[in-house]
Every structure is written in C-alpha cells, then in structure tokens.
Coordinates of C-alpha atoms in Angstrom, one line a residue:
X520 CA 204.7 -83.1 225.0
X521 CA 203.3 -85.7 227.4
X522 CA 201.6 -85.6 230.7
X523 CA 202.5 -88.5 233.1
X524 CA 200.3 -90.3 235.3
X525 CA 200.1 -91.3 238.8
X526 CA 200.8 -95.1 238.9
X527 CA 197.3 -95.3 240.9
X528 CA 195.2 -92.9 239.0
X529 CA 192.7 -95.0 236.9
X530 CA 193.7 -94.3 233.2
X531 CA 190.4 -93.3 232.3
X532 CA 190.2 -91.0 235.2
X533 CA 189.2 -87.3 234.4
X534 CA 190.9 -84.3 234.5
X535 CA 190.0 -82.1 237.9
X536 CA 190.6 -78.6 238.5
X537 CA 193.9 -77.5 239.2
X538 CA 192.8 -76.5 243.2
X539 CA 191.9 -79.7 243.3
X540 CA 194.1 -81.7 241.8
X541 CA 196.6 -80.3 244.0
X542 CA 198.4 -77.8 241.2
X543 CA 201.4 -75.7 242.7
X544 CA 203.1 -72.7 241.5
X545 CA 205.9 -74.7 241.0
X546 CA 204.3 -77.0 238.5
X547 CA 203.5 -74.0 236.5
X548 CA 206.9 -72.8 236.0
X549 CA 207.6 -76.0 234.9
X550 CA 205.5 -76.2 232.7
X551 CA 206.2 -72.4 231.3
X552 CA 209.8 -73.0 230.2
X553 CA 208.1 -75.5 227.5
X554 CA 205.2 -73.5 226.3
X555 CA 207.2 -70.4 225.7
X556 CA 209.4 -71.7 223.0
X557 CA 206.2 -73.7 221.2
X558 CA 205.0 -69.6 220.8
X559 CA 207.8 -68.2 219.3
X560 CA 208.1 -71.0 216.7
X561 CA 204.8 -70.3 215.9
X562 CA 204.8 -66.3 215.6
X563 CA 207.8 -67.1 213.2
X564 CA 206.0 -69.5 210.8
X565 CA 203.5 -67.4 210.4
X566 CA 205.6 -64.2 209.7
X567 CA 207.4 -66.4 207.3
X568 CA 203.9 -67.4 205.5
X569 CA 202.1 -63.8 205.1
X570 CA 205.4 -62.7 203.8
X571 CA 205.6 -65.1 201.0
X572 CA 201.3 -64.6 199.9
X573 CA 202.1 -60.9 200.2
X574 CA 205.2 -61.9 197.3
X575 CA 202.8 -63.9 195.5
X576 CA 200.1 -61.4 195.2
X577 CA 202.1 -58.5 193.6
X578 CA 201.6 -59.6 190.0
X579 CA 201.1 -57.4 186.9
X580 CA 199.1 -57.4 183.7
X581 CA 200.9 -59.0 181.1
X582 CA 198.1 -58.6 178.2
X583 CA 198.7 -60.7 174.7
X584 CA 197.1 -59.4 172.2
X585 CA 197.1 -59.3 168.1
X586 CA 198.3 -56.8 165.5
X587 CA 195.9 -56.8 162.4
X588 CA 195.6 -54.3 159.8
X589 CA 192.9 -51.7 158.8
X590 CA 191.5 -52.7 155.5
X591 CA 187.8 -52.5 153.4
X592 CA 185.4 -54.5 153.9
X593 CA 181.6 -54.8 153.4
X594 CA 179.5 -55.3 156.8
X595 CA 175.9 -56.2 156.8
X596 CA 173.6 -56.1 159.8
X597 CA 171.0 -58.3 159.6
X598 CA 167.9 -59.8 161.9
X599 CA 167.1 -63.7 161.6
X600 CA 163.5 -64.8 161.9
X601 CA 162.5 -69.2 161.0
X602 CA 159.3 -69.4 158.5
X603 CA 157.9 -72.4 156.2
X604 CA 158.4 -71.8 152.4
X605 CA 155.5 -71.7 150.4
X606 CA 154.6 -71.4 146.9
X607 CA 153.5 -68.0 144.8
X608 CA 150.0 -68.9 144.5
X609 CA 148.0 -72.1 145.8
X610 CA 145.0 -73.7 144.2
X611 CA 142.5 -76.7 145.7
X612 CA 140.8 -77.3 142.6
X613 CA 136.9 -78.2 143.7
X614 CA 133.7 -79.4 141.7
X615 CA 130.5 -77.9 142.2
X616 CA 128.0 -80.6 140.5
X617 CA 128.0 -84.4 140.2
X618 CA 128.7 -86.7 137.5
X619 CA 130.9 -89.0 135.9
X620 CA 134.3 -87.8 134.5
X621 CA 134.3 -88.5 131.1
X622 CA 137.9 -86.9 130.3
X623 CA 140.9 -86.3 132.5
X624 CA 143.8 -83.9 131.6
X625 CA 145.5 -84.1 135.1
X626 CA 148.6 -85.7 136.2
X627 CA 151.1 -85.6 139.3
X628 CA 154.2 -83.0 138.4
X629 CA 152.3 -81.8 134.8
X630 CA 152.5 -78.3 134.2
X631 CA 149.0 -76.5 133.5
X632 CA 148.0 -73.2 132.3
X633 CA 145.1 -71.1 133.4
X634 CA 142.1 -71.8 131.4
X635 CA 143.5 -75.0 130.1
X636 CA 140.6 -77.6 130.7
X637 CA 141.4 -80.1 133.3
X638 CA 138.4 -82.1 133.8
X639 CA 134.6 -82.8 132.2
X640 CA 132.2 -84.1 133.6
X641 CA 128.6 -85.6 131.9
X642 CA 126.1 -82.5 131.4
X643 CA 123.3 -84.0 129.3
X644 CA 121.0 -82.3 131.7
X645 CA 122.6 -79.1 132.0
X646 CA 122.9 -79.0 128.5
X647 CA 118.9 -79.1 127.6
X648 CA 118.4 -76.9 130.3
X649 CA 120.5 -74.1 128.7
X650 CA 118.2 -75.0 125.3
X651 CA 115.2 -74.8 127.3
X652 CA 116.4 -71.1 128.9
X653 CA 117.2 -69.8 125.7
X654 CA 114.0 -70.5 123.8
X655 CA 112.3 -69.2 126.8
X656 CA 114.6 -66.1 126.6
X657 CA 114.4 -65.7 122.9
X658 CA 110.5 -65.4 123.4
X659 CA 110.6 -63.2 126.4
X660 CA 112.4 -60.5 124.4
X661 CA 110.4 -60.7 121.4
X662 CA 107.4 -60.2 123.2
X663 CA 109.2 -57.6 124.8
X664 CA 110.1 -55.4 121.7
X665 CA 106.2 -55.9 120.6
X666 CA 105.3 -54.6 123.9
X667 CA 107.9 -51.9 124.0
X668 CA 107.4 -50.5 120.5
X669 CA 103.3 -49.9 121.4
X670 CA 104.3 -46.7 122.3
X671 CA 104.9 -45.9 118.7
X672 CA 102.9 -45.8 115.8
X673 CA 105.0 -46.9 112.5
X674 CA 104.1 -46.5 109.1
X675 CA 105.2 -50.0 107.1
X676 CA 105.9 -48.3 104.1
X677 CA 108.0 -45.6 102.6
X678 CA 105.3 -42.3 101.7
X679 CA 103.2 -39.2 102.1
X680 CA 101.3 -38.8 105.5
X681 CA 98.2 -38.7 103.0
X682 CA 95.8 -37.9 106.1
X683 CA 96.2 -37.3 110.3
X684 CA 93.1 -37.9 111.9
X685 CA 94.7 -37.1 115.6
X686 CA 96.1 -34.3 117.1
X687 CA 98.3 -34.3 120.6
X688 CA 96.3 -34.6 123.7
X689 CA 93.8 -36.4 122.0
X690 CA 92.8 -39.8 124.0
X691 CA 92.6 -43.1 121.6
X692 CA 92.0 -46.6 122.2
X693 CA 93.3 -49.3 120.9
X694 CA 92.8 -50.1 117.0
X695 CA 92.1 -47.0 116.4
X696 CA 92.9 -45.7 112.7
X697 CA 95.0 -42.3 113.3
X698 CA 96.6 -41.7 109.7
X699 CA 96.6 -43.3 106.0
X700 CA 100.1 -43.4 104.5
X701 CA 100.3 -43.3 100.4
X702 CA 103.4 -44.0 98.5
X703 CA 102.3 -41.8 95.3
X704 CA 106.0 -42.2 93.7
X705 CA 105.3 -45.1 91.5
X706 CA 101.3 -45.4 90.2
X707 CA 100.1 -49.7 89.4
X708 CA 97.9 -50.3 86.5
X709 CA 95.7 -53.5 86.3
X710 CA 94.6 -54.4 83.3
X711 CA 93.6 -57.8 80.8
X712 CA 95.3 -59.1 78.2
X713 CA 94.4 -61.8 75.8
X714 CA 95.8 -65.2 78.0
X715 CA 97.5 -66.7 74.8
X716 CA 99.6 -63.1 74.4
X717 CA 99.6 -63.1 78.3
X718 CA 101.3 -66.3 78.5
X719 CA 104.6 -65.0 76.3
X720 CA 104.7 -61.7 79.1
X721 CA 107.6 -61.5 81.1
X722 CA 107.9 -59.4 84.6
X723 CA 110.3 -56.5 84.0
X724 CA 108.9 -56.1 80.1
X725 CA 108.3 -53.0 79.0
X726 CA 104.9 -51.4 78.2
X727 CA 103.4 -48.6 76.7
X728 CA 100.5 -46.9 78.7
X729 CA 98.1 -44.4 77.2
X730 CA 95.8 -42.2 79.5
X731 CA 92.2 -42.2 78.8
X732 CA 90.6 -38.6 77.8
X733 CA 94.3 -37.2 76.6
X734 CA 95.7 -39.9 75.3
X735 CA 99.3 -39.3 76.5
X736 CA 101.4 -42.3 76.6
X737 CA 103.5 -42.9 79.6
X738 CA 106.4 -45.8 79.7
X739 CA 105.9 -48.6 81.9
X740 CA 107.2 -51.9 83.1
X741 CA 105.3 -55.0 83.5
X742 CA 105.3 -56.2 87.3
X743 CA 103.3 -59.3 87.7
X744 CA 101.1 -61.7 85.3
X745 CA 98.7 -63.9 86.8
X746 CA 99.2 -67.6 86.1
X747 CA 95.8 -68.5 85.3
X748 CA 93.4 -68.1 82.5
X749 CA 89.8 -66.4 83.3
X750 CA 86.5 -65.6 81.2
X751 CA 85.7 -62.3 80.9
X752 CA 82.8 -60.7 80.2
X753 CA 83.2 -60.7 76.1
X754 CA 83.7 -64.7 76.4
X755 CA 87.4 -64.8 75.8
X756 CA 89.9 -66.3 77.9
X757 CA 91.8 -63.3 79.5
X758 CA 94.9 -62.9 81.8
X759 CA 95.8 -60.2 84.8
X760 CA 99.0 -57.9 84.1
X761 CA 100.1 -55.5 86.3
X762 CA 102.2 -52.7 84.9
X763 CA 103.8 -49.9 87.2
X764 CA 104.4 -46.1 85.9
X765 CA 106.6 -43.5 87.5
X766 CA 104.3 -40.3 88.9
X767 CA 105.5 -37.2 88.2
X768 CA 102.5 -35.7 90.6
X769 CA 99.9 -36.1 87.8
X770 CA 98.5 -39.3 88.0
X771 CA 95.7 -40.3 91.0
X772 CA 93.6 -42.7 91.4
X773 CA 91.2 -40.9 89.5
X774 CA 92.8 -41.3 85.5
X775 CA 92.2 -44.5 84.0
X776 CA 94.6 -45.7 81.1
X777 CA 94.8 -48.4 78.9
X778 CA 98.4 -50.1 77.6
X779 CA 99.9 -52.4 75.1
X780 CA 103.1 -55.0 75.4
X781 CA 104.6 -56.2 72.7
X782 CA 101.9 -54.7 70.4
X783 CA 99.4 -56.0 71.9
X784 CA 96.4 -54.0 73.6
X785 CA 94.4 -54.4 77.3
X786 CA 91.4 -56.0 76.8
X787 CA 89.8 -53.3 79.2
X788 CA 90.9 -50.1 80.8
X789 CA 91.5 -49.5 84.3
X790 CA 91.8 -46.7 87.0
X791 CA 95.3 -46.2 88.6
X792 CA 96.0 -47.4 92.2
X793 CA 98.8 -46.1 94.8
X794 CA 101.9 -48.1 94.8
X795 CA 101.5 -48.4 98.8
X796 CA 98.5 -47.3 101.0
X797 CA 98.3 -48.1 104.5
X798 CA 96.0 -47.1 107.0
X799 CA 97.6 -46.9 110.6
X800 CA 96.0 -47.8 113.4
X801 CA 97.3 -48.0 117.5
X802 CA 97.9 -51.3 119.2
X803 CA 97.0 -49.9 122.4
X804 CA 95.0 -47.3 124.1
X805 CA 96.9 -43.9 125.2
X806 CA 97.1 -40.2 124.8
X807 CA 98.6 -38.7 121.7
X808 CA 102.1 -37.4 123.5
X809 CA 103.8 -36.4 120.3
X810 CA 103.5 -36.2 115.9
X811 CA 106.7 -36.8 114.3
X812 CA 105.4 -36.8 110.7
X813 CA 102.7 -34.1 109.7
X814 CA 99.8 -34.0 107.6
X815 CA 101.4 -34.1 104.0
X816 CA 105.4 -35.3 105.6
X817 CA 107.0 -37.6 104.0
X818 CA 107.9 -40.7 106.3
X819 CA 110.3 -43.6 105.9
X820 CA 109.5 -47.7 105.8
X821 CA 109.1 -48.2 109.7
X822 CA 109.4 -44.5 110.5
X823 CA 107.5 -43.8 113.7
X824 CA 104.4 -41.0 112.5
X825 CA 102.7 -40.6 116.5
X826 CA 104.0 -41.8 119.7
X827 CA 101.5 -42.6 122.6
X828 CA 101.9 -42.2 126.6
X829 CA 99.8 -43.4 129.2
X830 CA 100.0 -45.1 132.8
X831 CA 98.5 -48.0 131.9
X832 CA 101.0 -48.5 128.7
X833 CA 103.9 -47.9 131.0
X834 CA 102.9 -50.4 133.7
X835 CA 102.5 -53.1 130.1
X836 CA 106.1 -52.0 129.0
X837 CA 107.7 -52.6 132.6
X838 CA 106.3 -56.0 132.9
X839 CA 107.4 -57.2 129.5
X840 CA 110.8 -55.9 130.8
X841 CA 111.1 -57.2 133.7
X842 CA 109.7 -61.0 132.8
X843 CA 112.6 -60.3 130.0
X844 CA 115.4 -59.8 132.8
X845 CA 113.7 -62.9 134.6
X846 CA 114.5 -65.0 131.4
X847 CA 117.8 -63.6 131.4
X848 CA 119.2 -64.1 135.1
X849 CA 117.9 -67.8 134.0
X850 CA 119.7 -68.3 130.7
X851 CA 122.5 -66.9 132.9
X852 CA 122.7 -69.5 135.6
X853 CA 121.9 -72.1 133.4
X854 CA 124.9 -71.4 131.6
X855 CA 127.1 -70.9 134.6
X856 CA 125.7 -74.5 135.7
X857 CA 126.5 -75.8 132.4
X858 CA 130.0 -74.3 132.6
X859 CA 130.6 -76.3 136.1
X860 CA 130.9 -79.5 134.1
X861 CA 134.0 -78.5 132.2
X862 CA 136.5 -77.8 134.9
X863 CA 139.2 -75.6 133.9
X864 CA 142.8 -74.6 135.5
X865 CA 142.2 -71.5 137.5
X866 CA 146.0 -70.8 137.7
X867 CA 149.0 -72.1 135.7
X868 CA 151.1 -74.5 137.7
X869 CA 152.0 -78.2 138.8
X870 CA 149.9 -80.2 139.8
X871 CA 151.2 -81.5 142.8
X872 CA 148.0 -83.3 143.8
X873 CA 145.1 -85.2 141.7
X874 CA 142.1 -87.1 143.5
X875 CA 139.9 -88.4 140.4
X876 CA 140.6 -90.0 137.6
X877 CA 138.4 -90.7 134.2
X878 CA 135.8 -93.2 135.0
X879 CA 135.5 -92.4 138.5
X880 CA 132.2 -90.4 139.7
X881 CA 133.0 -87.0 141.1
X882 CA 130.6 -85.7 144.3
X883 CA 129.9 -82.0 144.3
X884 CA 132.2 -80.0 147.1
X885 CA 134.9 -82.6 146.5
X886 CA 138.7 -81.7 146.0
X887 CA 139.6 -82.7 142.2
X888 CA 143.4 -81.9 142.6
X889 CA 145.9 -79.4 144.4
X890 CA 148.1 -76.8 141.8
X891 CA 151.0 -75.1 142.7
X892 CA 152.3 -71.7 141.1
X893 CA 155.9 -72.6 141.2
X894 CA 157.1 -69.0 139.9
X895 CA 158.4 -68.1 143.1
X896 CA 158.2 -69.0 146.5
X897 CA 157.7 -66.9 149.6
X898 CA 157.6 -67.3 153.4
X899 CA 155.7 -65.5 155.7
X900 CA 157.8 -64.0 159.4
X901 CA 157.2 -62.6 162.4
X902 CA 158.9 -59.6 163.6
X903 CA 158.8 -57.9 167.0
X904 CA 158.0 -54.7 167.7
X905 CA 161.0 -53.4 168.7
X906 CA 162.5 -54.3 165.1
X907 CA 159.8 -53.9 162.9
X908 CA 160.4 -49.9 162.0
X909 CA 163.9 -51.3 160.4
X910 CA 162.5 -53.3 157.9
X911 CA 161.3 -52.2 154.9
X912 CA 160.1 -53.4 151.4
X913 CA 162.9 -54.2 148.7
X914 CA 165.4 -55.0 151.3
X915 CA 167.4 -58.1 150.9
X916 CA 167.3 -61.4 152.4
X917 CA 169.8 -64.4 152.8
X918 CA 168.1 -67.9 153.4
X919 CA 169.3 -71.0 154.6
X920 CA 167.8 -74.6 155.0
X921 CA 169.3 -77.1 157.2
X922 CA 168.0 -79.3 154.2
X923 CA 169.8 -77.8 151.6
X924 CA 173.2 -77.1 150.9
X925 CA 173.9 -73.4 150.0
X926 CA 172.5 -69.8 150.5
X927 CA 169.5 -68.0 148.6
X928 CA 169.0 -64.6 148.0
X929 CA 165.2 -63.1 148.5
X930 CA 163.4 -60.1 149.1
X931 CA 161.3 -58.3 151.4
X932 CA 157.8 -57.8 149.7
X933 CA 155.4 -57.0 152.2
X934 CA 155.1 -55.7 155.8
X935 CA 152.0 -56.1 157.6
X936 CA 150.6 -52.8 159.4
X937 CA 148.7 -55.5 161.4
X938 CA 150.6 -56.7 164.5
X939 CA 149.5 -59.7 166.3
X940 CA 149.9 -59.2 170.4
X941 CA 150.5 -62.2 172.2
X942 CA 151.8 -62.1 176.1
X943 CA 151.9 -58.2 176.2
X944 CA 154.6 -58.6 172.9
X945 CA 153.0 -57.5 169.4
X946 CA 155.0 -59.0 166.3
X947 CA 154.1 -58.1 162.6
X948 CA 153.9 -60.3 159.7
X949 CA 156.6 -59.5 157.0
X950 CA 156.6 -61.5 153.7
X951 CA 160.3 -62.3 151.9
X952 CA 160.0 -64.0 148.1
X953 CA 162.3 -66.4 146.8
X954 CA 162.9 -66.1 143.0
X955 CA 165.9 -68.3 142.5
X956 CA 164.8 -70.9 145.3
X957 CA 167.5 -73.6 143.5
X958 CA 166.5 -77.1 145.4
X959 CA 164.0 -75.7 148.4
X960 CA 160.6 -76.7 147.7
X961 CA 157.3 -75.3 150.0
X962 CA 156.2 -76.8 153.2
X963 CA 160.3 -76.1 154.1
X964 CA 161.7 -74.9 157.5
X965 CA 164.2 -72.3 156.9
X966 CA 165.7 -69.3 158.2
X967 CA 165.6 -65.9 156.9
X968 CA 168.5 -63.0 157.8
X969 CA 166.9 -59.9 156.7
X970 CA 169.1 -57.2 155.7
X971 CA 168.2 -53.7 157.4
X972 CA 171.4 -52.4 157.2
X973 CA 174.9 -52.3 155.3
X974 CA 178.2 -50.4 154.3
X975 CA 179.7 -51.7 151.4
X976 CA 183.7 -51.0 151.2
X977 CA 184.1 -49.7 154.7
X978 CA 186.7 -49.3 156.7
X979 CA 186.3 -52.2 159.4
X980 CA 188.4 -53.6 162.3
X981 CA 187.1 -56.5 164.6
X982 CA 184.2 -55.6 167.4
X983 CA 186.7 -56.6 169.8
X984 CA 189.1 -53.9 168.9
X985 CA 186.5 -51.4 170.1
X986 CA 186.8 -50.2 173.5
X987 CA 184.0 -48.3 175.6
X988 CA 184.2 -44.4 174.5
X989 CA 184.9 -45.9 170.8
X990 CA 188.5 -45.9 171.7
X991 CA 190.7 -48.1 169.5
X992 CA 193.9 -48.8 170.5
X993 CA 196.9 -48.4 167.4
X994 CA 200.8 -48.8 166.7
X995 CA 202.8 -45.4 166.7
X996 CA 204.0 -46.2 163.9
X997 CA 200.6 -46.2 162.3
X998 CA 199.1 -42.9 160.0
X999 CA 196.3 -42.1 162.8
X1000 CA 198.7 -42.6 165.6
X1001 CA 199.0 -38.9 164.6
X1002 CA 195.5 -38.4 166.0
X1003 CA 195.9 -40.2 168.9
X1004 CA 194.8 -39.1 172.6
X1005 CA 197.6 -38.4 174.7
X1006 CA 195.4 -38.5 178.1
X1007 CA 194.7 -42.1 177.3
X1008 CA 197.6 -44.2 179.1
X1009 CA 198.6 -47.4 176.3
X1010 CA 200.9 -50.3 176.2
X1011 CA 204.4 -49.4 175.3
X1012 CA 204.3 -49.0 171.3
X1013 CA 201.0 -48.4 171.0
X1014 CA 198.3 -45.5 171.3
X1015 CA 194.7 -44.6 171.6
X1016 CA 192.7 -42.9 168.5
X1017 CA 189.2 -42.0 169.4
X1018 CA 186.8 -42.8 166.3
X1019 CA 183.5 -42.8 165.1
X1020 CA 181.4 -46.2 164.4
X1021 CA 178.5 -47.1 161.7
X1022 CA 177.2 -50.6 161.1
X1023 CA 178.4 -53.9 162.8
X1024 CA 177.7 -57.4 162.6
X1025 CA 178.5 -59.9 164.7
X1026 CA 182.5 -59.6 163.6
X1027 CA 183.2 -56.6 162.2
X1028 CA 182.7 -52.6 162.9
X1029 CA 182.4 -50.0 160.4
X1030 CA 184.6 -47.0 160.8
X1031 CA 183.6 -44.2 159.7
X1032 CA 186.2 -41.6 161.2
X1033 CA 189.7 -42.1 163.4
X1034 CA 190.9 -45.0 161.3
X1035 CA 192.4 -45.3 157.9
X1036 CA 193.9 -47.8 155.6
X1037 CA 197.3 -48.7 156.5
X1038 CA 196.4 -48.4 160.6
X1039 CA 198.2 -51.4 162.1
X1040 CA 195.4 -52.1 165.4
X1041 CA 196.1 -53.9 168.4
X1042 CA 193.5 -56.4 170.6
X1043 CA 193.1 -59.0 173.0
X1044 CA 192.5 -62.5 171.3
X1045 CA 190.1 -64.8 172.7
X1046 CA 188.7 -61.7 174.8
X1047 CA 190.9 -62.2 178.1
X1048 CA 194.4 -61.1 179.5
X1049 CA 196.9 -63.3 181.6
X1050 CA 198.6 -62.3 184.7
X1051 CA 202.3 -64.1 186.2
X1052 CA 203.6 -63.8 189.6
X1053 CA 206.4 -60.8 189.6
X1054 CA 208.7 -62.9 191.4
X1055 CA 208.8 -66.4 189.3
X1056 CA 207.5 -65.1 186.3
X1057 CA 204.8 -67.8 186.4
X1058 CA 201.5 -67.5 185.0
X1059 CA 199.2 -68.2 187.5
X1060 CA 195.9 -66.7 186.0
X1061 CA 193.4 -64.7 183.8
X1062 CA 191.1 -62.1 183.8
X1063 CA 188.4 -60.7 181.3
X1064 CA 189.9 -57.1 180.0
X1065 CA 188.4 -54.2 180.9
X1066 CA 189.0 -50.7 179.8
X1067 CA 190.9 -49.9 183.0
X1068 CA 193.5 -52.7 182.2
X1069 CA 194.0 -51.2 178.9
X1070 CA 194.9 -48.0 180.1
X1071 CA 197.6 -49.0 182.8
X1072 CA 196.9 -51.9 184.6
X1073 CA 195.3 -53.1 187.6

C-alpha cells in the first residue's frame, strides 16, 4: 500500500502528528477497510505454520540395533603404564690403579663370563710388594709362636722326668733350670778300638758288650765310628765307637763295660751314658701356674712338663700377636692391590661398551668397558595409588613397542612398598621381566598392559549390550527369555533378563548369571538411535540411547 503526496509537500518533508496534519475520522475509515484484511491473512498463515511444526514434531523412536549371539570367550582386564627396557643386570667395568695394558680380552658384542679375565695391567711393583709383605709376615709369626710358646716349658726329647726342681706358685726367672729329662730306654757305650779294625766297622754292626764286675754280656749295635785316627795313651793309633744297648732298668751310668766287634776287643772300658739327657730351663720369668709331667712321669719329644703365667708374659704374648695381625692386614692389602692389575668380568654378559685397548695406558677411576647381562630384560613402572592394591607378583604382562612388530609376554616381579608422592598423587614402582624379549633391546620405550584380572571361557556379550541395573535386552525366542522381567517394557520380539557381571575390558563383559549359550542379544550399533517424522516417514535425526528409550520410548 502507498501513501500519496500533496503535489506541494516537499518530498523529504516529515511526517506530523495526525491533529496536525489535519487527520479526520473519515480518513481513518478509509484507511480501516485495508488494514483489516492484511490481519486476517496474517492470523491464517500463522495458524497454518504452528499446525504443520506441531506435525513435524510428533516423531517416534525407531531404534536399529544388532542381533549377536551369546558365546565363550576369555576377557582380560588389564592397566597400561610406558617404561624404558633394561637389561637383567648392568656392569661399568672400572680400574682402580694405573698402568699400561699389557693384554686385552674385550671386544664390542663378545660374550664374557664372570671371573673370566678381561684386562691386565703392568704390576712389577705390586708384585715385589706382596714378596716384601710376605717375608715380613712369615717372620712376624715365627717370632710369634717363639713368643707364644714361653708360656710352656717342653722337654726336646722323649723320657723320664728324672728330677723337678719347682713346684706351682713358685716364682722363676728366666733361664732358670726347673727339671732334667733322661731317656733311660736305650744306654750308649764309648769305647776304643784299634783304628786299622776300626776302619772295617760299619754303623748298624753288631757287638757284644760284657759288663765289668759280672761279666754278663749284653747284645748291642754299633752307632757311630769316628773318622779319624788318635794316640792313646799305650802309643797305638785308636779309633771312637759308639755302641748302644737296650736297658731293661739295670744299667746306669754307674756300670762300666767293655765290648768286642767282629772279634775284636775295646782298647779300654767305659761307663755307660743316657741315650738322652736334657736339662730344662725357662725362657722367661713367671710363676709356676701348672706341672703336667711329675717327678718320675714319663713325657713325650716336645711334650710341655711346666707351664708359666705372669702379667708381664702376657703383655710379651699380645704384642707378638698383635704385630702378627699388623703383618697380616699388610700381606692382605698388598695382595688385593696386586689383584687390581688383573681385571676380571664381574658378571657374565656382552660387552656392549670397551674404552681401552692393549697398548693404551689405563688412569685409575677410569671406565674400562660397559657389560650387559642379556638373560632377561626388565622395565621399571609407575603405578598410582588408586591401582596399586591390584597388582601383584606373578601376574602377567603384554608388551608392545612401537619399534617392534609383535607382542611379548612378561611378568610382574616386584612391587615397591615405597610410593613416590608428587603433586598430592603417590605412585609406586612395580618391576615387569621380559624372558622371551625376541627383537627389543634396553634403553626401549615400550608399553606394558598388566594383567590384574581375567575369566578364561566366559560367557560374554559386548559392554554395549549392558544396560544400567545390569539389564540385558534378549529375543523371546532365546533360552533365558524364560527369566526375563515382565515389568521391564521391550521392543516387540524381544525381552529384558536381569544378570550378574564379572570382568570387562574395553569390549567385552563377563556373565556370570542371566545369560547362557544359545541367548540370541539385541543392541544399539554405533551407540545411538534414529528418529523419522510420523507423517513422511523421514529421518530427520538421532539421539544417544538411554535406558528410558529402551523401555518404551520418548
């Protein structure tokens, strides 16, 4: 509709009011019979268009979902953690000393065995030192048994305790004479013999002795004749013998005797002497603390007769011992020094790193070379605190590399009872080993998925089959469709079975009760539900399902 203008009225005039500009009740009803019809148009259009988005907007649920059946399956639960592969057991093989290598077993990728030597290095030095300590050591404890074995008076011989001049308690200084010792078994006879007979004598010859004043003869054996001729008293060149006799108990020093050998007679006669005699005396001053062979005892080659106490002696023992442990600890470190020229593999292995070769000069503290126990190979994880009561040792563990092709199969062999906290969150260390690592090698990134939990041949259906309440939703035709809950509202053909859940993973569901083999189950796909206009039958949306849609609709 357009207004007209006056032919004078500027066209860029304004509008006035209407008392102004001269309106009339006649203009109005003019004007009336135009805007009336404009309204009704109007009030119909928009009749016409609320009608038509209240058609639109009655739609209903048309969910598609899939049919799968109930079957066994096994379900793992795991938890994922990243960690850097190491090797069983790392070595940084060091040397301690200085010196010129003169041998080198190492080389890059050869395999070593503990003990086996690796390196030597010149030890002229540290050779003659360890001489040096062990004379010195030698001596030490030799003077130390001397010193020790003061305490004791020994006899040197085998015999009777002839006489004891002591008694316990007594007080005795040193050299003193204490006891004579006799070995009265076997009596020696010294006589001359004519020295061209003498000459033709042999030691071990037999001899006939006969004792002055009863003339008894006793058998004999010739011990000793002397070399060399002398003059006796009668002007004729004469020899020593020396014939020993067996003693019954008869014979002392006292009988003389003269003998013949080989029919021919001593030049002389002669008194008997003991076999052994030996006066003992103390090496050191003391008190008498105990007699271990009396007055008339027999006593043994080296036997102890008396022993001796005394501060003095004690304080003479403890030093001789303790210069002896001195000499020891020295020997000791001189062979440990010694033993730091030959360098040896502390661990079997590769050798995955070597720093010196033969030739070169080696400075003490240095690294020689790196081995690697290669037995196994283990990673070390962190695991929250929320999570760390599921793991456990000797649970089982998949790892993956981005590196490698493939899946390995480890262990859990440690968990840490110490936590690290960090920003208010603690995490524990838990250690996994690798046996059968295949192609990963240490120093890789790679991810571990612990297992803490799994049902081997369950009964599974997908998670998204599982409704809130732990309702799943089955054919009628199915066997558990027997069980199902008739206050639960379902599609057309299908119904709801309450069951009971165990483990999942990030697919699957473990059934434990409601389900069995030969259930035919029935859920959304791609987790949402599409919706068409009731009139058309067009699809014009979709929505994520919910429980509520399940059971009935919107």
């Amino acid at each position: 509709m357009t207004w007209k203008k006056k032919k004078d009225e500027p066209a860029d005039q304004q509008a006035v009011p209407a008392a102004k500009a001269g309106f009339s009740l006649g203009k109005v009803k003019k004007y009336l019979k135009w805007i009336i019809p404009l309204v009704v148009v109007a009030a119909l259009v928009t009749a016409l268009i609320v009608n038509r988005v209240s058609e639109a907007s009655k739609v209903t649920v048309a969910p598609e979902y899939t049919q799968a059946a109930v079957n066994r399956r096994t379900i793992s639960q795991t938890m994922g953690a990243n960690g850097t592969l190491n090797p069983a057991h790392s070595y940084t093989v060091k040397t301690l000393v200085s010196g010129e290598i003169l041998s080198c077993n190492v080389e890059e990728g050869k395999q070593v065995t503990a003990g086996e030597q690796l390196y030597q290095i010149e030890n002229s030095d540290a050779s003659a030192n360890v001489e040096q300590a062990q004379i010195n050591l030698e001596q030490a404890q030799r003077n130390y048994d001397t010193i020790a074995d003061y305490r004791y008076v020994r006899s040197p011989v085998a015999g009777t305790v002839y006489t004891l001049k002591v008694k316990v308690g007594d007080e005795v200084t040193s050299g003193q004479e204490v006891a004579v010792v006799q070995d009265a078994s076997q009596m020696v006879l010294q006589l001359t013999f004519p020295a061209a007979d003498a000459a033709n004598f042999k030691v071990g010859q037999a001899a006939q002795i006969t004792l002055d004043g009863t003339f008894e003869v006793l058998n004999g054996t010739v011990t000793d004749v002397s070399g060399s001729d002398v003059l006796s008293a009668g002007n004729v060149l004469v020899r020593n013998v020396t014939i020993m006799a067996p003693n019954a108990g008869a014979l002392n020093t006292t009988q003389s005797a003269t003998a013949t050998i080989n029919g021919i007679s001593s030049t002389n006669s002669a008194t008997f002497n003991y076999r052994e005699q030996r006066t003992l005396t103390t090496s050191t001053a003391g008190t008498i603390a105990s007699i271990y062979v009396g007055e008339g005892g027999q006593v043994d080659a080296n036997g102890i007769v008396l022993e001796l106490s005394g501060d003095n002696l004690e304080e003479t023992i403890q030093s001789a011992y303790e210069s002896l442990r001195s000499r020891e600890i020295s020997m000791r470190n001189a062979q440990e020094t010694l033993g730091n020229y030959t360098i040896t593999a502390p661990i079997s292995g590769t050798v995955i790193q070597r720093n010196y070769q033969q030739g070169e000069n080696a400075e003490s503290g240095k690294d020689l070379c790196i081995i690697y126990d290669m037995s196994y190979l283990e990673m070390t994880i962190n695991v929250d605190e929320l999570d760390i009561n599921q793991v456990t040792v000797g649970q089982d563990v998949t790892v993956t590399a981005d590196s490698v092709d493939g899946t390995f199969s480890g262990v859990v062999t440690r968990v840490s009872m110490v936590g690290t906290t960090n920003n208010g969150t603690t995490t524990y260390p838990v250690t996994v080993q690798v046996d059968d690592y295949g192609e990963l090698r240490p120093g890789m990134n790679v991810n571990a998925q612990i297992v803490v939990e799994q049902a081997t041949d369950a009964i599974a259906v997908p998670n998204a089959a599982i409704e809130r309440g732990d309702y799943v939703l089955v054919t009628t035709d199915s066997p558990s469709a027997a069980n199902a809950d008739t206050t639960m509202p379902a599609p057309d053909g299908y119904v709801y079975v309450s069951v009971e859940t165990g483990v999942s993973d990030d697919n699957y569901t473990e059934i434990t009760s409601g389900l069995q083999e030969g259930d035919i189950i029935g859920y959304v796909v791609g987790g949402t539900m599409n919706y068409s206009d009731y009139s058309t039958g067009e699809l014009v949306g979709a929505i994520t399902p919910s429980t509520s849609l399940f059971r009935g609709g919107v």
